[in-house]
Amino acid sequence: MPKYDPAEIEPKWQSFWEEKGMFKTPQYSELPKYYMLVMFPYPSGTMHVGHVKNYVIGDAVARYKRMCGYNVLHPFGYDAFGLPAENAAIERKIHPHDWTMKNINTIRGQIKKLGISYDWDREVITCVEPYYKWTEWVFLKLYEAGLAYKKKAAVNWCPKCMTSLANEQVKDGKCERCDTPVTIKHLEQWFFKITDYAERLLKNLDKLTGWPEHVKTMQRNWIGESKGARIRFKVDGSEMQIEVFTTRPDTLWGVTFMALAPESPLVEQLVLPELHRELEKFLEKVGQQDRFRRGAADVEKEGFFTGRYVINPVNGERVPIYVANYVLMEYGTGAVMGVPAHDQRDYEFASKYSIPIRQVIKPAQDVVAGKAYDGPGLMINSGELTGTPVPEGMEKVLSWLEEKGLGKRAVQYKLRDWLISRQRYWGAPIPIVYCDHCGIVPVPEKDLPVKLPYNVEFLPTGQSPLMLSDEFRKTTCPKCGRPALRDADTMDTFVDSSWYFLRYVNPLLNDAPFIKKDVDYWLPVDQYVGGVEHAILHLLYSRFITMVLHDLGYLSFDEPFENLFTQGMIYKDGAKMSKSKGNVVSPDDMVEKYGADTLRLYILFMGPPEKDAEWNDSGIEGVHRFIKKAWTLIDQIISMPDRENGQLTQQEKELRRKLHSSLKKITQDMEGGFKFNTAISSLMELTNTVSDYMEKIPQENWNISVLKEFAEKFLLMISPFAPHFAEELWHRMGKNTSIMKEKWPVYDPDALIVEETEIAVQVNGKIRDRIKVPVDAGQDEVLKLALSSERVRKFVDGEPKKVLYVPNRLLNIVL
RNA sequence: GCGAGAGUGGCGGAACUGGCAGACGCGCUGGACUUAGAAUCCAGUGGGUGAUGAAUCCGUGUGGGUUCAAGUCCCACCUCUCGCACCA
């Protein structure tokens, strides 16, 4: 009997699958399509088992769906441009291109050793010309649609990466990639107008029923919709007006001051001349406050009185205008009406500067003093509306304002436009030319790609490296032909990854990014698998770009991902795996030690795949024991010559029942969504049952045909998880087709039928005995059987008050 | 503070619409095989009382409740994880 030797069988089947082109996906087929997508990796190093988890999950689904009769698209690629790879390359004094390509080769090799069934003909690499040409095209399309624009703005700047960053790439005031505190720079940069899609991005979330709730919540929070009103206040003694946004127009009567953001252009215009010098001092002080620190609730409120007043439109009151550090220029109008009684921030501010605090909402119960009250109640001190309950009053105020032309209903979002310019080398060039005569000129589509030159001093200096390359920068204006300069910035990596799932459909196409008919056939993605860390970055950007391309007529769908699954991370010694911590588990080492199938099985068996899991060296040992045991068992079974058996004995029936109930259960686990851990435990149970049978029954009495039925179905069921193992034994069984081409087995309902079943007998809700009863026996019969049990009778004293019977499960005798 | 999710043996985790808590795996204990180890196999393994048996009680974060029956439903609370957080 040959030993289980993955080192021998795994490479053999990997070449077999490759030579026969078994992973290739036909572009069209009679079969229903299924697009199984995993988030492609940054090739910034080698992979650890945490990355592998994503691909193993995807492969299990892809292989299962193929067996269920789908035409499955299961592609792979590399998010190859961008900071992570570039920073790593610089650290090693290697050119980012060379470093990236080297890593891609390594990763591809690592994945091939795992037997993941990717259609390698469709591999996509974002940093090669045939790809980034079309990333540039995406930019042009947005530009043409007025959705890409350039403006000078205060932008997030990472001093270490020496580039600007999108809001989404700043976490807790730090650079998402390197954790360096982010500062502010005033730069002229390109933005994508994602805010135009804020409402749609939010609304569509309700349609995405196949997305986890927490991801949708995160996106909702990020988009941050607030409904309220924009209201204009007249400046006293002037024609000027100040507009504010508020969610609480019902508290208008409680306004006792007005506050402007320090950056507001109104500040200069309004301040009394004699206060100018003092204002300068104040602005300087506030300007030094870190923008992200300023945005924290525990920062002391600071204000400056401009000496001017506004008139409250509802009651004609004159209230002072302040400049306040807690008012943000980027949100709303950069001006806030101060209602200290009903807003905590206004309350703190008013207390500090002795501004009156006037209550205009009366809560149903007394509330804590020293705090603003922002709950429901009755309007008071509010003129005609005094006595009106809040929701109704809100409507009345809004109508009144609109009638008088003083304000209007408004929706405000937190989402800002997407800053896509990066002052770095390793990215897709922005296809824009600056001409002294024609101004900003887009590069015509026929001239794409604007090539990223290889020989450039790429070290980050804070200035775009491409600025230093005359060869790159100097060009002629596409419009007038005079000398002109190219934009020297490159695009954010997230632009590359916001459309890659479309490119897999026609990866080799030269004259277009994709073919509409093909994309409409394959998309939306049926199942997307990846990490939660992309909940708002990649997943929001991809949705946005898809909507834009849809609106421009390039796509027939406006949401790219129908179902999303976010897998948990793998930890080691309580921490994320990282080279610096030295707790990395390499898939190569595991493949060498146990084989790819064991690694795949273990990753899926660790726990529910959406949860984080701790890597355990003896855990993988246990799975390895299981696969060896199954190997020995099946190898033994398939070497037995067939023989006739008569009627099935009781044990043989039991065995078949276990087989078919496992099949039913595992199918449910696969269909019910990603319950690989329990599916594999069912395979283990089944193996144990068969092994017990073979041990207890003398060999000459074994029912070979039942055992062979087990072997065949078992191999089919395990093949999405452990494909090499399954393929090898499948062929040893004498089959000459690949197990990949087989149908997922269907359980035999007849095999599940039993004559007798065990039920629990309770007395007053407590289990007292377990008895065997005929299946579907009536209550009377079961009760009679139960009462004949000594253990039950002991507790039954007198007539039962009530008897409850759950057929085939449980009988409860209540006294 | 707001929002989302989770608390089950020594550990990872099972448990369908309320119906036998702890499947499966790890670990541990004892045993077989072996000169020995590795590997493999067998038995046991939530806690208590009891004698190792029979038996019996307690047990799913805490406290209440609904129910014949609660890990599962309801109310209150505690703890942890994640996300957001001066967004007017």
CSV table of C-alpha atoms in Angstrom, one decimal, chain A residues 474-671:
chain,number,residue,atom,x,y,z
A,474,LYS,CA,8.3,67.8,-22.6
A,475,THR,CA,5.8,67.2,-25.3
A,476,THR,CA,3.7,69.1,-27.7
A,477,CYS,CA,0.2,70.2,-27.2
A,478,PRO,CA,-2.3,67.8,-28.8
A,479,LYS,CA,-4.5,70.8,-29.8
A,480,CYS,CA,-2.1,73.4,-31.2
A,481,GLY,CA,1.1,71.5,-31.6
A,482,ARG,CA,3.2,74.0,-29.6
A,483,PRO,CA,5.6,72.8,-26.9
A,484,ALA,CA,3.8,71.8,-23.7
A,485,LEU,CA,4.4,70.0,-20.5
A,486,ARG,CA,2.8,66.8,-19.2
A,487,ASP,CA,1.3,66.4,-15.7
A,488,ALA,CA,4.0,64.9,-13.6
A,489,ASP,CA,1.9,63.3,-11.0
A,490,THR,CA,0.7,59.7,-11.1
A,491,MET,CA,-2.6,58.3,-10.1
A,492,ASP,CA,-3.6,56.8,-6.8
A,493,THR,CA,-3.3,53.0,-6.9
A,494,PHE,CA,-7.0,52.8,-6.0
A,495,VAL,CA,-7.8,54.1,-9.5
A,496,ASP,CA,-6.1,51.0,-10.9
A,497,SER,CA,-8.0,48.6,-8.7
A,498,SER,CA,-11.4,50.3,-9.2
A,499,TRP,CA,-11.9,48.7,-12.6
A,500,TYR,CA,-9.7,45.6,-12.8
A,501,PHE,CA,-12.6,43.2,-12.4
A,502,LEU,CA,-13.8,44.4,-15.8
A,503,ARG,CA,-10.5,43.7,-17.4
A,504,TYR,CA,-10.4,40.0,-16.5
A,505,VAL,CA,-13.2,39.6,-19.0
A,506,ASN,CA,-11.1,40.7,-22.0
A,507,PRO,CA,-7.6,40.8,-20.6
A,508,LEU,CA,-5.7,40.8,-23.8
A,509,LEU,CA,-7.8,43.3,-25.7
A,510,ASN,CA,-5.7,46.0,-27.4
A,511,ASP,CA,-8.1,48.6,-28.7
A,512,ALA,CA,-10.5,48.8,-25.8
A,513,PRO,CA,-10.5,48.2,-22.1
A,514,PHE,CA,-13.3,45.6,-22.5
A,515,ILE,CA,-16.0,44.5,-24.7
A,516,LYS,CA,-19.4,45.6,-23.5
A,517,LYS,CA,-21.2,42.4,-24.6
A,518,ASP,CA,-18.7,40.3,-22.7
A,519,VAL,CA,-18.7,42.4,-19.6
A,520,ASP,CA,-22.5,42.4,-19.5
A,521,TYR,CA,-22.5,38.7,-19.7
A,522,TRP,CA,-20.0,38.1,-16.9
A,523,LEU,CA,-20.7,41.0,-14.5
A,524,PRO,CA,-21.8,41.7,-11.9
A,525,VAL,CA,-19.4,39.6,-9.9
A,526,ASP,CA,-21.4,36.8,-8.3
A,527,GLN,CA,-19.1,36.3,-5.4
A,528,TYR,CA,-16.3,38.7,-4.2
A,529,VAL,CA,-14.0,37.6,-1.4
A,530,GLY,CA,-11.5,39.8,0.4
A,531,GLY,CA,-10.5,41.5,3.6
A,532,VAL,CA,-12.5,44.0,5.5
A,533,GLU,CA,-9.7,46.6,5.3
A,534,HIS,CA,-11.1,47.6,1.9
A,535,ALA,CA,-14.6,48.2,3.2
A,536,ILE,CA,-14.6,51.8,2.4
A,537,LEU,CA,-11.5,52.3,0.1
A,538,HIS,CA,-11.5,49.9,-2.8
A,539,LEU,CA,-15.1,48.9,-2.4
A,540,LEU,CA,-16.5,52.4,-2.5
A,541,TYR,CA,-14.2,53.5,-5.3
A,542,SER,CA,-15.1,50.5,-7.4
A,543,ARG,CA,-18.8,51.1,-7.0
A,544,PHE,CA,-18.3,54.8,-8.0
A,545,ILE,CA,-16.3,54.0,-11.1
A,546,THR,CA,-18.8,51.3,-12.1
A,547,MET,CA,-21.7,53.8,-11.7
A,548,VAL,CA,-19.8,56.4,-13.9
A,549,LEU,CA,-19.0,53.9,-16.6
A,550,HIS,CA,-22.7,52.7,-16.5
A,551,ASP,CA,-23.9,56.3,-16.8
A,552,LEU,CA,-21.6,56.9,-19.8
A,553,GLY,CA,-23.1,53.9,-21.5
A,554,TYR,CA,-20.2,51.5,-21.2
A,555,LEU,CA,-21.9,49.1,-18.8
A,556,SER,CA,-25.4,47.8,-18.3
A,557,PHE,CA,-25.1,47.4,-14.5
A,558,ASP,CA,-24.2,50.0,-11.9
A,559,GLU,CA,-23.1,47.8,-9.0
A,560,PRO,CA,-20.1,45.6,-9.6
A,561,PHE,CA,-20.3,43.1,-6.8
A,562,GLU,CA,-23.5,41.2,-6.1
A,563,ASN,CA,-22.3,39.2,-3.1
A,564,LEU,CA,-19.4,40.1,-0.9
A,565,PHE,CA,-17.7,38.0,1.6
A,566,THR,CA,-15.1,39.4,4.0
A,567,GLN,CA,-12.7,36.8,5.4
A,568,GLY,CA,-11.0,37.1,8.8
A,569,MET,CA,-7.3,37.4,9.3
A,570,ILE,CA,-5.0,34.7,10.5
A,571,TYR,CA,-3.0,35.6,13.6
A,572,LYS,CA,0.1,34.0,15.1
A,573,ASP,CA,1.0,34.4,18.7
A,574,GLY,CA,-1.8,36.9,19.1
A,575,ALA,CA,-0.6,39.3,16.4
A,576,LYS,CA,-0.9,40.0,12.7
A,577,MET,CA,1.7,38.2,10.8
A,578,SER,CA,4.6,40.4,9.8
A,579,LYS,CA,8.3,39.9,9.0
A,580,SER,CA,9.3,42.4,11.7
A,581,LYS,CA,7.5,40.4,14.4
A,582,GLY,CA,9.0,37.2,13.0
A,583,ASN,CA,5.6,35.4,13.3
A,584,VAL,CA,5.1,34.7,9.6
A,585,VAL,CA,3.9,31.3,8.5
A,586,SER,CA,5.0,30.6,5.0
A,587,PRO,CA,2.7,28.6,2.7
A,588,ASP,CA,5.8,27.2,1.0
A,589,ASP,CA,7.0,25.7,4.3
A,590,MET,CA,3.6,24.2,5.0
A,591,VAL,CA,3.3,22.8,1.5
A,592,GLU,CA,6.7,21.2,1.8
A,593,LYS,CA,5.9,19.7,5.3
A,594,TYR,CA,2.3,18.6,4.8
A,595,GLY,CA,1.3,19.3,1.2
A,596,ALA,CA,-1.0,21.8,-0.3
A,597,ASP,CA,-4.2,19.8,0.4
A,598,THR,CA,-3.5,19.7,4.2
A,599,LEU,CA,-2.8,23.4,4.2
A,600,ARG,CA,-6.0,24.2,2.3
A,601,LEU,CA,-8.1,21.9,4.5
A,602,TYR,CA,-6.6,23.4,7.7
A,603,ILE,CA,-7.2,27.0,6.6
A,604,LEU,CA,-10.8,26.1,6.0
A,605,PHE,CA,-11.2,24.0,9.1
A,606,MET,CA,-9.7,26.6,11.5
A,607,GLY,CA,-13.1,28.2,12.2
A,608,PRO,CA,-15.8,30.2,10.4
A,609,PRO,CA,-13.9,31.9,7.6
A,610,GLU,CA,-15.3,35.4,8.3
A,611,LYS,CA,-13.7,35.3,11.7
A,612,ASP,CA,-10.1,36.0,12.7
A,613,ALA,CA,-8.3,32.8,13.6
A,614,GLU,CA,-5.2,32.0,15.5
A,615,TRP,CA,-2.7,29.8,13.6
A,616,ASN,CA,-1.9,26.6,15.6
A,617,ASP,CA,0.9,24.3,14.6
A,618,SER,CA,-0.8,21.2,16.1
A,619,GLY,CA,-4.0,22.1,14.5
A,620,ILE,CA,-2.6,21.5,11.0
A,621,GLU,CA,-1.1,18.3,12.4
A,622,GLY,CA,-4.6,17.1,13.2
A,623,VAL,CA,-5.9,17.8,9.7
A,624,HIS,CA,-2.9,16.1,8.3
A,625,ARG,CA,-3.7,13.0,10.4
A,626,PHE,CA,-7.2,13.1,9.0
A,627,ILE,CA,-6.1,13.2,5.4
A,628,LYS,CA,-3.6,10.4,5.9
A,629,LYS,CA,-6.3,8.3,7.6
A,630,ALA,CA,-8.7,9.0,4.7
A,631,TRP,CA,-6.0,8.1,2.2
A,632,THR,CA,-5.3,4.7,3.9
A,633,LEU,CA,-9.0,3.9,4.2
A,634,ILE,CA,-9.9,4.7,0.6
A,635,ASP,CA,-6.7,3.2,-0.8
A,636,GLN,CA,-7.7,0.0,1.0
A,637,ILE,CA,-11.2,0.1,-0.3
A,638,ILE,CA,-10.4,0.7,-3.9
A,639,SER,CA,-7.9,-2.2,-4.0
A,640,MET,CA,-10.6,-4.7,-3.0
A,641,PRO,CA,-12.1,-6.8,-5.8
A,642,ASP,CA,-15.8,-6.3,-6.3
A,643,ARG,CA,-18.1,-8.9,-5.0
A,644,GLU,CA,-21.8,-9.6,-4.8
A,645,ASN,CA,-23.6,-8.8,-1.6
A,646,GLY,CA,-27.1,-9.6,-0.8
A,647,GLN,CA,-29.6,-7.5,1.1
A,648,LEU,CA,-28.0,-4.7,3.1
A,649,THR,CA,-27.5,-5.6,6.7
A,650,GLN,CA,-28.4,-3.2,9.5
A,651,GLN,CA,-24.9,-1.9,9.7
A,652,GLU,CA,-24.6,-1.5,6.0
A,653,LYS,CA,-27.8,0.6,6.0
A,654,GLU,CA,-26.4,2.7,8.8
A,655,LEU,CA,-23.2,3.2,6.8
A,656,ARG,CA,-25.1,4.3,3.8
A,657,ARG,CA,-27.3,6.5,5.9
A,658,LYS,CA,-24.2,8.3,7.3
A,659,LEU,CA,-22.8,8.7,3.9
A,660,HIS,CA,-26.0,10.3,2.5
A,661,SER,CA,-26.7,12.4,5.5
A,662,SER,CA,-23.2,13.8,5.3
A,663,LEU,CA,-23.7,14.5,1.7
A,664,LYS,CA,-26.9,16.4,2.4
A,665,LYS,CA,-25.3,18.3,5.3
A,666,ILE,CA,-22.1,19.2,3.3
A,667,THR,CA,-24.2,20.4,0.3
A,668,GLN,CA,-26.2,22.6,2.7
A,669,ASP,CA,-23.0,24.0,4.2
A,670,MET,CA,-21.8,24.9,0.7
A,671,GLU,CA,-25.1,26.4,-0.4
